[in-house]
mmCIF file of C-alpha atoms in Angstrom:
data_model
loop_
_atom_site.group_PDB
_atom_site.id
_atom_site.type_symbol
_atom_site.label_atom_id
_atom_site.label_comp_id
_atom_site.label_asym_id
_atom_site.label_seq_id
_atom_site.Cartn_x
_atom_site.Cartn_y
_atom_site.Cartn_z
ATOM 1 C CA UNK A 1 -9.023 -3.946 25.462
ATOM 2 C CA UNK A 2 -5.808 -5.164 27.538
ATOM 3 C CA UNK A 3 -5.286 -7.676 24.911
ATOM 4 C CA UNK A 4 -5.400 -5.130 22.025
ATOM 5 C CA UNK A 5 -3.300 -2.477 23.706
ATOM 6 C CA UNK A 6 -1.249 -1.210 20.935
ATOM 7 C CA UNK A 7 -4.107 -0.413 18.812
ATOM 8 C CA UNK A 8 -5.831 1.109 21.878
ATOM 9 C CA UNK A 9 -2.895 3.466 22.387
ATOM 10 C CA UNK A 10 -2.287 4.265 18.952
ATOM 11 C CA UNK A 11 -5.982 5.331 18.566
ATOM 12 C CA UNK A 12 -5.902 7.359 21.574
ATOM 13 C CA UNK A 13 -2.621 9.190 20.593
ATOM 14 C CA UNK A 14 -3.380 12.446 18.379
ATOM 15 C CA UNK A 15 0.213 12.394 17.499
ATOM 16 C CA UNK A 16 1.624 9.977 14.613
ATOM 17 C CA UNK A 17 2.487 6.496 16.112
ATOM 18 C CA UNK A 18 5.860 5.787 17.079
ATOM 19 C CA UNK A 19 6.040 2.258 18.617
ATOM 20 C CA UNK A 20 6.220 -0.799 16.258
ATOM 21 C CA UNK B 1 1.879 15.121 0.517
ATOM 22 C CA UNK B 2 2.609 15.094 -3.181
ATOM 23 C CA UNK B 3 -0.419 13.327 -4.621
ATOM 24 C CA UNK B 4 -2.000 15.355 -7.171
ATOM 25 C CA UNK B 5 -5.593 16.199 -5.754
ATOM 26 C CA UNK B 6 -8.629 16.263 -8.552
ATOM 27 C CA UNK B 7 -11.121 18.443 -7.188
ATOM 28 C CA UNK B 8 -14.341 16.884 -7.797
ATOM 29 C CA UNK B 9 -16.689 19.083 -5.670
ATOM 30 C CA UNK B 10 -17.276 16.269 -3.051
ATOM 31 C CA UNK B 11 -15.868 17.256 0.280
ATOM 32 C CA UNK B 12 -15.496 13.532 1.741
ATOM 33 C CA UNK B 13 -13.929 12.272 -1.209
ATOM 34 C CA UNK B 14 -11.692 15.350 -1.316
ATOM 35 C CA UNK B 15 -10.723 14.902 2.112
ATOM 36 C CA UNK B 16 -10.226 11.113 1.510
ATOM 37 C CA UNK B 17 -7.847 11.849 -1.481
ATOM 38 C CA UNK B 18 -5.894 14.377 0.702
ATOM 39 C CA UNK B 19 -5.579 11.891 3.525
ATOM 40 C CA UNK B 20 -4.600 8.887 1.453
ATOM 41 C CA UNK B 21 -1.039 7.935 2.733
ATOM 42 C CA UNK B 22 1.839 8.090 0.376
ATOM 43 C CA UNK B 23 3.151 4.597 -0.695
ATOM 44 C CA UNK B 24 5.515 2.982 1.609
ATOM 45 C CA UNK B 25 8.800 1.349 0.347
ATOM 46 C CA UNK B 26 9.728 -2.169 1.497
ATOM 47 C CA UNK B 27 12.833 -2.407 3.610
ATOM 48 C CA UNK B 28 14.770 -5.615 2.288
ATOM 49 C CA UNK B 29 15.450 -7.862 5.072
ATOM 50 C CA UNK B 30 19.286 -8.919 4.732
ATOM 51 C CA UNK B 31 19.251 -11.329 7.746
ATOM 52 C CA UNK B 32 18.851 -14.254 5.483
ATOM 53 C CA UNK B 33 20.250 -15.561 2.049
ATOM 54 C CA UNK B 34 17.230 -17.190 1.436
ATOM 55 C CA UNK B 35 15.283 -15.349 -1.212
ATOM 56 C CA UNK B 36 11.859 -16.695 -0.454
ATOM 57 C CA UNK B 37 12.045 -16.094 3.321
ATOM 58 C CA UNK B 38 13.675 -12.678 2.522
ATOM 59 C CA UNK B 39 10.623 -11.853 0.566
ATOM 60 C CA UNK B 40 8.310 -13.043 3.199
ATOM 61 C CA UNK B 41 10.154 -11.193 6.292
ATOM 62 C CA UNK B 42 10.478 -8.034 4.029
ATOM 63 C CA UNK B 43 6.555 -8.284 3.305
ATOM 64 C CA UNK B 44 5.888 -8.627 7.118
ATOM 65 C CA UNK B 45 7.642 -5.677 8.059
ATOM 66 C CA UNK B 46 6.046 -3.591 5.266
ATOM 67 C CA UNK B 47 2.361 -4.851 6.201
ATOM 68 C CA UNK B 48 3.182 -3.845 9.852
ATOM 69 C CA UNK B 49 4.379 -0.443 8.912
ATOM 70 C CA UNK B 50 1.181 -0.361 6.548
ATOM 71 C CA UNK B 51 -0.862 -1.004 9.611
ATOM 72 C CA UNK B 52 0.550 1.790 11.653
ATOM 73 C CA UNK B 53 -0.005 4.108 8.877
ATOM 74 C CA UNK B 54 -3.520 2.806 8.193
ATOM 75 C CA UNK B 55 -4.579 3.485 11.957
ATOM 76 C CA UNK B 56 -3.200 7.030 11.385
ATOM 77 C CA UNK B 57 -5.166 7.476 8.090
ATOM 78 C CA UNK B 58 -8.385 6.065 9.748
ATOM 79 C CA UNK B 59 -8.500 9.009 12.153
ATOM 80 C CA UNK B 60 -8.989 11.231 9.199
ATOM 81 C CA UNK B 61 -11.886 9.531 7.567
ATOM 82 C CA UNK B 62 -14.695 11.677 7.828
ATOM 83 C CA UNK B 63 -16.866 10.709 10.713
ATOM 84 C CA UNK B 64 -14.415 8.147 12.042
ATOM 85 C CA UNK B 65 -13.248 10.183 14.896
ATOM 86 C CA UNK B 66 -16.871 11.090 15.782
ATOM 87 C CA UNK B 67 -17.160 7.331 16.956
ATOM 88 C CA UNK B 68 -16.383 6.160 20.634
ATOM 89 C CA UNK B 69 -13.133 4.662 21.016
ATOM 90 C CA UNK B 70 -14.379 1.429 21.448
ATOM 91 C CA UNK B 71 -16.351 1.298 17.985
ATOM 92 C CA UNK B 72 -13.071 2.603 16.216
ATOM 93 C CA UNK B 73 -11.186 -0.375 17.681
ATOM 94 C CA UNK B 74 -14.109 -2.545 16.736
ATOM 95 C CA UNK B 75 -14.120 -1.404 13.231
ATOM 96 C CA UNK B 76 -10.317 -1.545 12.541
ATOM 97 C CA UNK B 77 -10.161 -4.901 14.303
ATOM 98 C CA UNK B 78 -12.557 -6.374 11.857
ATOM 99 C CA UNK B 79 -11.796 -4.373 8.663
ATOM 100 C CA UNK B 80 -7.978 -3.643 8.738
ATOM 101 C CA UNK B 81 -7.024 -6.487 6.093
ATOM 102 C CA UNK B 82 -9.837 -5.652 4.033
ATOM 103 C CA UNK B 83 -7.920 -2.010 3.873
ATOM 104 C CA UNK B 84 -4.834 -3.647 3.509
ATOM 105 C CA UNK B 85 -5.679 -5.712 0.746
ATOM 106 C CA UNK B 86 -7.313 -2.718 -1.258
ATOM 107 C CA UNK B 87 -3.965 -0.971 -0.866
ATOM 108 C CA UNK B 88 -2.143 -3.787 -2.473
ATOM 109 C CA UNK B 89 -4.881 -4.268 -5.103
ATOM 110 C CA UNK B 90 -4.956 -0.599 -6.141
ATOM 111 C CA UNK B 91 -1.026 -0.477 -6.261
ATOM 112 C CA UNK B 92 -1.095 -3.668 -8.538
ATOM 113 C CA UNK B 93 -3.695 -2.297 -10.920
ATOM 114 C CA UNK B 94 -1.873 -1.915 -14.365
ATOM 115 C CA UNK B 95 1.007 -4.118 -13.348
ATOM 116 C CA UNK B 96 0.137 -7.451 -15.244
ATOM 117 C CA UNK B 97 0.376 -10.447 -13.288
ATOM 118 C CA UNK B 98 2.492 -9.029 -10.379
ATOM 119 C CA UNK B 99 1.453 -8.144 -6.943
ATOM 120 C CA UNK B 100 2.694 -4.738 -5.936
ATOM 121 C CA UNK B 101 3.097 -4.737 -2.495
ATOM 122 C CA UNK B 102 5.320 -1.747 -2.598
ATOM 123 C CA UNK B 103 7.155 0.161 -5.574
ATOM 124 C CA UNK B 104 10.240 -2.032 -4.596
ATOM 125 C CA UNK B 105 8.410 -5.158 -3.437
ATOM 126 C CA UNK B 106 6.650 -6.744 -6.600
ATOM 127 C CA UNK B 107 5.916 -10.598 -6.531
ATOM 128 C CA UNK B 108 4.943 -12.569 -9.546
ATOM 129 C CA UNK B 109 3.119 -16.095 -9.259
ATOM 130 C CA UNK B 110 6.221 -18.113 -9.294
ATOM 131 C CA UNK B 111 8.170 -15.855 -6.273
ATOM 132 C CA UNK B 112 4.642 -16.210 -4.493
ATOM 133 C CA UNK B 113 4.426 -19.961 -4.872
ATOM 134 C CA UNK B 114 8.112 -20.345 -3.780
ATOM 135 C CA UNK B 115 7.414 -18.231 -0.523
ATOM 136 C CA UNK B 116 4.290 -19.964 0.318
ATOM 137 C CA UNK B 117 1.764 -17.444 -0.802
ATOM 138 C CA UNK B 118 0.197 -19.327 -3.600
ATOM 139 C CA UNK B 119 -3.275 -18.817 -1.794
ATOM 140 C CA UNK B 120 -2.809 -15.292 -1.386
ATOM 141 C CA UNK B 121 -1.610 -14.692 -4.881
ATOM 142 C CA UNK B 122 -4.629 -16.206 -6.545
ATOM 143 C CA UNK B 123 -7.172 -14.395 -4.058
ATOM 144 C CA UNK B 124 -5.532 -10.996 -4.841
ATOM 145 C CA UNK B 125 -5.158 -11.491 -8.472
ATOM 146 C CA UNK B 126 -8.888 -12.358 -8.861
ATOM 147 C CA UNK B 127 -9.895 -8.990 -6.837
ATOM 148 C CA UNK B 128 -7.110 -6.918 -8.996
ATOM 149 C CA UNK B 129 -8.370 -8.599 -12.046
ATOM 150 C CA UNK B 130 -12.185 -7.559 -11.341
ATOM 151 C CA UNK B 131 -11.129 -3.735 -10.445
ATOM 152 C CA UNK B 132 -9.008 -3.751 -13.464
ATOM 153 C CA UNK B 133 -11.923 -4.328 -15.709
ATOM 154 C CA UNK B 134 -13.914 -1.978 -13.817
ATOM 155 C CA UNK B 135 -11.071 0.465 -14.488
ATOM 156 C CA UNK B 136 -11.260 2.085 -10.913
ATOM 157 C CA UNK B 137 -10.647 5.540 -10.185
ATOM 158 C CA UNK B 138 -8.498 6.838 -7.469
ATOM 159 C CA UNK B 139 -11.557 8.267 -5.626
ATOM 160 C CA UNK B 140 -13.276 5.125 -6.170
ATOM 161 C CA UNK B 141 -10.377 3.348 -4.239
ATOM 162 C CA UNK B 142 -10.128 5.640 -1.539
ATOM 163 C CA UNK B 143 -13.833 5.569 -1.020
ATOM 164 C CA UNK B 144 -14.011 1.764 -1.007
ATOM 165 C CA UNK B 145 -11.296 1.702 1.426
ATOM 166 C CA UNK B 146 -13.099 3.940 3.978
ATOM 167 C CA UNK B 147 -16.178 2.121 3.340
ATOM 168 C CA UNK B 148 -14.621 -1.288 3.967
ATOM 169 C CA UNK B 149 -13.751 -0.090 7.433
ATOM 170 C CA UNK B 150 -16.907 1.250 8.026
ATOM 171 C CA UNK B 151 -18.679 -1.812 6.560
ATOM 172 C CA UNK B 152 -16.676 -4.199 8.449
ATOM 173 C CA UNK B 153 -19.541 -5.921 10.287
ATOM 174 C CA UNK B 154 -17.683 -5.415 13.624
ATOM 175 C CA UNK B 155 -19.606 -7.124 16.613
ATOM 176 C CA UNK B 156 -20.396 -5.663 20.015
ATOM 177 C CA UNK B 157 -20.575 -2.101 18.552
ATOM 178 C CA UNK B 158 -21.243 0.241 21.329
ATOM 179 C CA UNK B 159 -23.289 2.785 19.229
ATOM 180 C CA UNK B 160 -24.697 0.988 15.923
ATOM 181 C CA UNK B 161 -26.569 4.002 14.882
ATOM 182 C CA UNK B 162 -23.440 6.231 14.924
ATOM 183 C CA UNK B 163 -21.509 3.587 12.839
ATOM 184 C CA UNK B 164 -24.596 3.594 10.582
ATOM 185 C CA UNK B 165 -24.312 7.357 10.039
ATOM 186 C CA UNK B 166 -20.742 6.850 9.479
ATOM 187 C CA UNK B 167 -21.536 4.449 6.262
ATOM 188 C CA UNK B 168 -24.249 6.524 5.311
ATOM 189 C CA UNK B 169 -21.806 9.557 4.861
ATOM 190 C CA UNK B 170 -19.474 7.427 2.915
ATOM 191 C CA UNK B 171 -22.105 6.028 0.612
ATOM 192 C CA UNK B 172 -23.753 9.374 -0.143
ATOM 193 C CA UNK B 173 -20.314 10.574 -1.140
ATOM 194 C CA UNK B 174 -20.092 7.633 -3.476
ATOM 195 C CA UNK B 175 -23.322 8.194 -4.905
ATOM 196 C CA UNK B 176 -22.812 12.013 -5.333
ATOM 197 C CA UNK B 177 -19.293 11.217 -7.024
ATOM 198 C CA UNK B 178 -20.611 8.730 -9.468
ATOM 199 C CA UNK B 179 -23.596 11.078 -10.493
ATOM 200 C CA UNK B 180 -21.047 13.716 -11.159
ATOM 201 C CA UNK B 181 -19.152 11.795 -13.641
ATOM 202 C CA UNK B 182 -19.424 12.317 -17.277
ATOM 203 C CA UNK B 183 -20.643 9.961 -18.831
ATOM 204 C CA UNK B 184 -22.713 8.877 -16.144
ATOM 205 C CA UNK B 185 -22.456 5.025 -15.732
ATOM 206 C CA UNK B 186 -25.620 3.614 -14.630
ATOM 207 C CA UNK B 187 -25.533 1.499 -11.596
ATOM 208 C CA UNK B 188 -21.563 2.267 -11.154
ATOM 209 C CA UNK B 189 -21.936 2.772 -7.320
ATOM 210 C CA UNK B 190 -24.019 -0.460 -7.087
ATOM 211 C CA UNK B 191 -21.387 -2.216 -9.114
ATOM 212 C CA UNK B 192 -18.594 -1.159 -6.726
ATOM 213 C CA UNK B 193 -20.622 -2.105 -3.800
ATOM 214 C CA UNK B 194 -21.192 -5.551 -5.136
ATOM 215 C CA UNK B 195 -17.347 -6.042 -5.317
ATOM 216 C CA UNK B 196 -17.301 -6.084 -1.394
ATOM 217 C CA UNK B 197 -18.274 -9.586 -0.961
ATOM 218 C CA UNK B 198 -15.008 -10.600 -3.000
ATOM 219 C CA UNK B 199 -12.955 -8.044 -1.073
ATOM 220 C CA UNK B 200 -14.153 -9.632 2.398
ATOM 221 C CA UNK B 201 -13.419 -13.157 0.775
ATOM 222 C CA UNK B 202 -9.929 -11.898 -0.223
ATOM 223 C CA UNK B 203 -8.989 -10.497 3.222
ATOM 224 C CA UNK B 204 -10.265 -13.831 4.896
ATOM 225 C CA UNK B 205 -7.766 -15.522 2.716
ATOM 226 C CA UNK B 206 -4.992 -13.191 3.266
ATOM 227 C CA UNK B 207 -5.815 -13.530 7.132
ATOM 228 C CA UNK B 208 -5.563 -17.475 6.758
ATOM 229 C CA UNK B 209 -2.314 -17.003 4.955
ATOM 230 C CA UNK B 210 -0.840 -14.894 7.715
ATOM 231 C CA UNK B 211 -2.013 -17.250 10.621
ATOM 232 C CA UNK B 212 -0.383 -20.250 8.827
ATOM 233 C CA UNK B 213 2.755 -18.312 8.277
ATOM 234 C CA UNK B 214 2.895 -17.410 12.028
ATOM 235 C CA UNK B 215 2.093 -20.891 13.134
ATOM 236 C CA UNK B 216 4.661 -22.152 10.959
ATOM 237 C CA UNK B 217 6.995 -20.266 13.192
ATOM 238 C CA UNK B 218 9.299 -19.308 10.020
ATOM 239 C CA UNK B 219 8.750 -15.781 9.961
ATOM 240 C CA UNK B 220 8.624 -13.627 13.234
ATOM 241 C CA UNK B 221 5.810 -11.027 13.123
ATOM 242 C CA UNK B 222 5.787 -7.592 14.884
ATOM 243 C CA UNK B 223 3.623 -7.152 17.900
ATOM 244 C CA UNK B 224 0.753 -4.835 16.143
ATOM 245 C CA UNK B 225 0.489 -7.109 13.405
ATOM 246 C CA UNK B 226 -0.005 -10.186 15.701
ATOM 247 C CA UNK B 227 -2.426 -8.173 17.782
ATOM 248 C CA UNK B 228 -4.537 -7.491 14.825
ATOM 249 C CA UNK B 229 -4.231 -11.229 13.469
ATOM 250 C CA UNK B 230 -5.393 -12.102 17.035
ATOM 251 C CA UNK B 231 -8.540 -10.114 16.834
ATOM 252 C CA UNK B 232 -9.598 -11.834 13.356
ATOM 253 C CA UNK B 233 -9.221 -15.426 15.069
#
């Protein structure tokens, strides 16, 4: 999970993804 | 959302049509005068943004958000390239020999070859030709995209039964849609499912291509794109 932290964070966010 | 929505009575497919993201535009990279490198840089930037949009889109596929976070991640990590490939292929339908990555990023065979994308061009053209011959509808495109994600054969699922139910829901929607079409084309749903092996093969070629580009070090890739590539190797 640590390795795939951007995906993890994007899926947890209910709002639109902002981080590229 | 400016897409025209055709009502076909199928709730799942109507929802998929509604949540289908509007096509993105490429942002031409002006950091180089080398046209071939410029095409690659522009493409990698576009695909990274496509990925971001896709993750947002996945959350709206009926049944996806009911899965555990671990299983959502697993499906996306194994199926993302198939979904991206289907987006490019569906945009390229009806465009002859060009690959349409965006309305303002269309590459023909010569441009792909010059940019080191020959293998990708050949693979994507084979799939595009197949879907062109089948005269794929927009309903079928969106359902296949969702199915590619649901059917991505992710390993280490937390709840395989829940993923199976997710797949079943999409399969049922496709069958219901095909039965509602006039004239009914016998075996249409089966024919569509039989294109999935070629989709998987094409996506694997695409992963190989982008891994090679990354290893060559000519094209800097965005963090999310690298993270997803890393999950495939």
